[in-house]
Amino acid sequence: MKNILIADGHYVVRTGTALVLETKLQYPCDIDFAETYTETKDKVSRKAYDLLIIDIDIPQSIFKAMIKDLKKKQKHLKILIFSTYDENVGIQYIGEGAAGYLNKGASETEFLTAINSVFEEGYYYTTDIMKKLVTQSADSHSVERLSKRELQIFKLLAEGNGNIEISNSLNLKMSTISTYKKKIFEKLQVKNIVDLIRIYDDMH
């Protein structure tokens, strides 16, 4: 039995989605509903779900922050974004930890494929989203985007050197090193040294 929570502000969407799942899904399922984000959080706090289907624009939405907020309640919760936005928006939610994105204009077959994929594979990406994710990943972590000086500092940082050591080694001001460090983090889209070291390790 799959426990599914459908979180959407529209009655017709909630009931229509439930009807398709109850009559066409290959898994037996127990379905609950939430009309607001507050109600969604409350239900996720009290019951374990195999899948949450949620609309970006649910009343009281906190948008992308919903994903991490809900996963604090249930670490392994699978979240499928079911909304009207284009896939570029969907990718942002996948980046936050959603298991997939599906447009509300999808056919019944696409909808069922998405649900089954989340249960069987742990995620659902359309072909277009998969291509964009691969391209985005390659672009975001490509050290080729760094200048020669940035690459030099990137290597020193990844090898465990702090700002002071790098400043002394390159005979540059501490403030200059800090500026370079910020640019490197932005270009590689990383948030900390640990992520930087992982990229460095992948190169070797």
Coordinates of C-alpha atoms in Angstrom, one line a residue:
M1 CA 0.0 0.0 0.0
K2 CA 1.4 3.4 -1.0
N3 CA 0.6 6.4 1.2
I4 CA 0.1 9.4 -1.1
L5 CA -0.6 13.0 -0.1
I6 CA -2.1 15.3 -2.8
A7 CA -1.5 19.0 -1.8
D8 CA -3.3 21.5 -4.1
G9 CA -5.6 24.4 -3.5
H10 CA -8.1 23.3 -6.2
Y11 CA -10.8 20.8 -5.3
V12 CA -11.1 19.5 -8.9
V13 CA -7.3 18.9 -9.2
R14 CA -7.3 17.0 -5.9
T15 CA -10.2 14.8 -6.7
G16 CA -9.3 14.3 -10.3
T17 CA -5.7 13.3 -9.4
A18 CA -7.0 10.9 -6.7
L19 CA -9.5 9.3 -9.2
V20 CA -6.7 8.6 -11.7
L21 CA -4.4 7.1 -9.0
E22 CA -7.2 5.0 -7.4
T23 CA -8.4 3.6 -10.7
K24 CA -5.3 3.4 -12.9
L25 CA -2.2 3.2 -10.7
Q26 CA -0.6 -0.3 -10.6
Y27 CA -0.1 0.0 -6.8
P28 CA -2.9 0.1 -4.2
C29 CA -2.9 3.4 -2.5
D30 CA -4.2 5.3 0.4
I31 CA -4.7 9.0 -0.4
D32 CA -4.9 12.0 1.8
F33 CA -5.5 15.7 0.8
A34 CA -4.1 19.0 1.9
E35 CA -5.5 22.4 0.7
T36 CA -2.8 24.7 2.1
Y37 CA 0.9 24.5 2.8
T38 CA 0.3 24.7 6.5
E39 CA -2.0 21.6 6.3
T40 CA 0.6 19.8 4.1
K41 CA 3.3 20.4 6.7
D42 CA 1.0 19.2 9.5
K43 CA 0.1 16.0 7.7
V44 CA 3.7 15.3 6.7
S45 CA 4.6 15.8 10.4
R46 CA 2.1 13.2 11.6
K47 CA 2.2 10.5 8.9
A48 CA 4.8 8.8 6.7
Y49 CA 4.1 9.2 3.0
D50 CA 5.6 7.4 0.1
L51 CA 4.8 10.4 -2.2
L52 CA 3.7 14.0 -1.9
I53 CA 2.2 15.5 -5.1
I54 CA 2.3 19.3 -4.6
D55 CA 1.5 22.4 -6.5
I56 CA 4.0 25.3 -6.4
D57 CA 1.1 27.8 -6.0
I58 CA -0.7 26.0 -3.1
P59 CA -2.1 28.6 -0.7
Q60 CA 0.5 29.7 1.9
S61 CA 3.2 28.4 -0.4
I62 CA 6.8 29.3 0.5
F63 CA 7.9 28.1 -3.0
K64 CA 11.3 26.5 -3.3
A65 CA 11.8 26.5 0.4
M66 CA 8.9 24.1 0.7
I67 CA 11.1 21.2 -0.4
K68 CA 13.8 21.4 2.3
D69 CA 11.2 22.4 4.9
L70 CA 9.2 19.3 4.2
K71 CA 12.2 17.0 4.1
K72 CA 13.1 18.2 7.6
K73 CA 9.9 16.5 8.6
Q74 CA 10.5 13.4 6.5
K75 CA 14.0 13.0 5.2
H76 CA 13.2 10.4 2.6
L77 CA 9.9 11.9 1.4
K78 CA 9.5 11.8 -2.4
I79 CA 8.1 15.1 -3.7
L80 CA 6.6 15.4 -7.2
I81 CA 6.0 19.0 -8.2
F82 CA 2.7 19.1 -10.2
S83 CA 2.2 22.6 -11.5
T84 CA 1.6 24.9 -14.5
Y85 CA 5.0 26.4 -14.8
D86 CA 7.6 25.5 -17.5
E87 CA 10.4 23.0 -16.9
N88 CA 13.0 25.7 -16.2
V89 CA 11.1 26.4 -13.0
G90 CA 10.7 22.6 -12.3
I91 CA 14.5 22.2 -12.5
Q92 CA 14.9 24.7 -9.7
Y93 CA 12.7 22.6 -7.5
I94 CA 14.6 19.4 -8.5
G95 CA 17.8 21.3 -7.5
E96 CA 16.3 21.8 -4.0
G97 CA 15.6 18.0 -3.7
A98 CA 12.3 17.3 -5.4
A99 CA 12.0 13.9 -7.0
G100 CA 10.6 15.3 -10.2
Y101 CA 8.4 17.8 -12.0
L102 CA 5.3 17.3 -14.1
N103 CA 3.2 20.0 -15.8
K104 CA -0.5 19.9 -15.1
G105 CA -1.1 19.8 -18.9
A106 CA 0.4 16.2 -19.0
S107 CA -1.7 13.4 -20.3
E108 CA -3.0 10.6 -18.1
T109 CA -0.3 8.3 -19.4
E110 CA 2.5 10.8 -18.7
F111 CA 1.0 11.3 -15.2
L112 CA 1.0 7.6 -14.4
T113 CA 4.5 7.2 -15.9
A114 CA 5.7 9.9 -13.6
I115 CA 4.2 8.3 -10.5
N116 CA 5.4 4.8 -11.3
S117 CA 8.9 6.2 -12.0
V118 CA 9.1 7.9 -8.6
F119 CA 8.1 4.7 -6.9
E120 CA 10.4 2.4 -9.0
E121 CA 13.4 4.7 -9.7
G122 CA 13.1 7.2 -7.0
Y123 CA 12.8 10.2 -9.4
Y124 CA 11.0 11.3 -12.6
Y125 CA 12.7 13.5 -15.2
T126 CA 11.3 14.2 -18.6
T127 CA 13.8 13.9 -21.5
D128 CA 14.0 17.7 -21.7
I129 CA 14.7 18.1 -18.0
M130 CA 17.3 15.3 -18.1
K131 CA 19.1 17.1 -20.9
K132 CA 19.0 20.4 -19.1
L133 CA 20.2 18.9 -15.8
V134 CA 23.2 17.2 -17.5
T135 CA 24.1 20.4 -19.3
Q136 CA 23.6 22.5 -16.2
S137 CA 25.7 20.1 -14.1
A138 CA 28.5 20.2 -16.7
D139 CA 28.4 23.9 -17.0
S140 CA 28.1 24.7 -13.3
H141 CA 31.1 22.7 -12.2
S142 CA 33.4 23.3 -15.2
V143 CA 36.7 24.7 -14.1
E144 CA 37.2 25.9 -17.7
R145 CA 35.1 28.9 -16.7
L146 CA 37.8 30.1 -14.3
S147 CA 40.5 32.5 -15.3
K148 CA 44.2 31.5 -15.0
R149 CA 44.5 33.3 -11.6
E150 CA 41.1 31.9 -10.4
L151 CA 42.2 28.4 -11.4
Q152 CA 45.5 28.9 -9.5
I153 CA 43.6 30.0 -6.3
F154 CA 41.0 27.2 -6.8
K155 CA 43.8 24.6 -6.7
L156 CA 45.4 26.2 -3.6
L157 CA 42.1 26.3 -1.8
A158 CA 41.3 22.7 -2.7
E159 CA 44.7 21.6 -1.4
G160 CA 43.9 22.9 2.0
N161 CA 45.4 26.4 2.0
G162 CA 43.7 29.2 3.8
N163 CA 43.4 32.8 2.7
I164 CA 46.5 33.8 4.6
E165 CA 48.7 31.1 3.0
I166 CA 47.4 31.9 -0.4
S167 CA 48.0 35.6 0.2
N168 CA 51.6 35.0 1.2
S169 CA 52.2 32.5 -1.6
L170 CA 50.9 34.7 -4.4
N171 CA 51.9 38.0 -2.8
L172 CA 48.4 39.3 -3.0
K173 CA 46.3 41.2 -0.4
M174 CA 43.9 39.2 1.8
S175 CA 41.0 41.2 0.4
T176 CA 42.0 40.3 -3.1
I177 CA 42.1 36.6 -2.2
S178 CA 38.6 36.9 -0.7
T179 CA 37.3 38.5 -3.8
Y180 CA 38.7 35.8 -6.0
K181 CA 37.4 33.1 -3.7
K182 CA 33.9 34.6 -4.0
K183 CA 34.1 34.6 -7.8
I184 CA 35.3 31.0 -7.9
F185 CA 32.4 29.9 -5.7
E186 CA 29.9 31.7 -7.9
K187 CA 31.4 30.4 -11.2
L188 CA 31.5 26.8 -9.9
Q189 CA 28.1 27.2 -8.1
V190 CA 29.4 25.8 -4.8
K191 CA 28.7 27.0 -1.3
N192 CA 31.7 25.7 0.7
I193 CA 35.2 24.3 0.5
V194 CA 34.0 20.7 0.8
D195 CA 32.1 21.1 -2.5
L196 CA 35.2 22.7 -4.0
I197 CA 37.4 19.8 -2.9
R198 CA 35.0 17.3 -4.5
I199 CA 35.3 19.1 -7.9
Y200 CA 39.1 19.1 -7.5
D201 CA 39.1 15.4 -6.6
D202 CA 36.9 14.6 -9.7
M203 CA 39.6 16.2 -11.9
H204 CA 42.3 13.8 -10.7

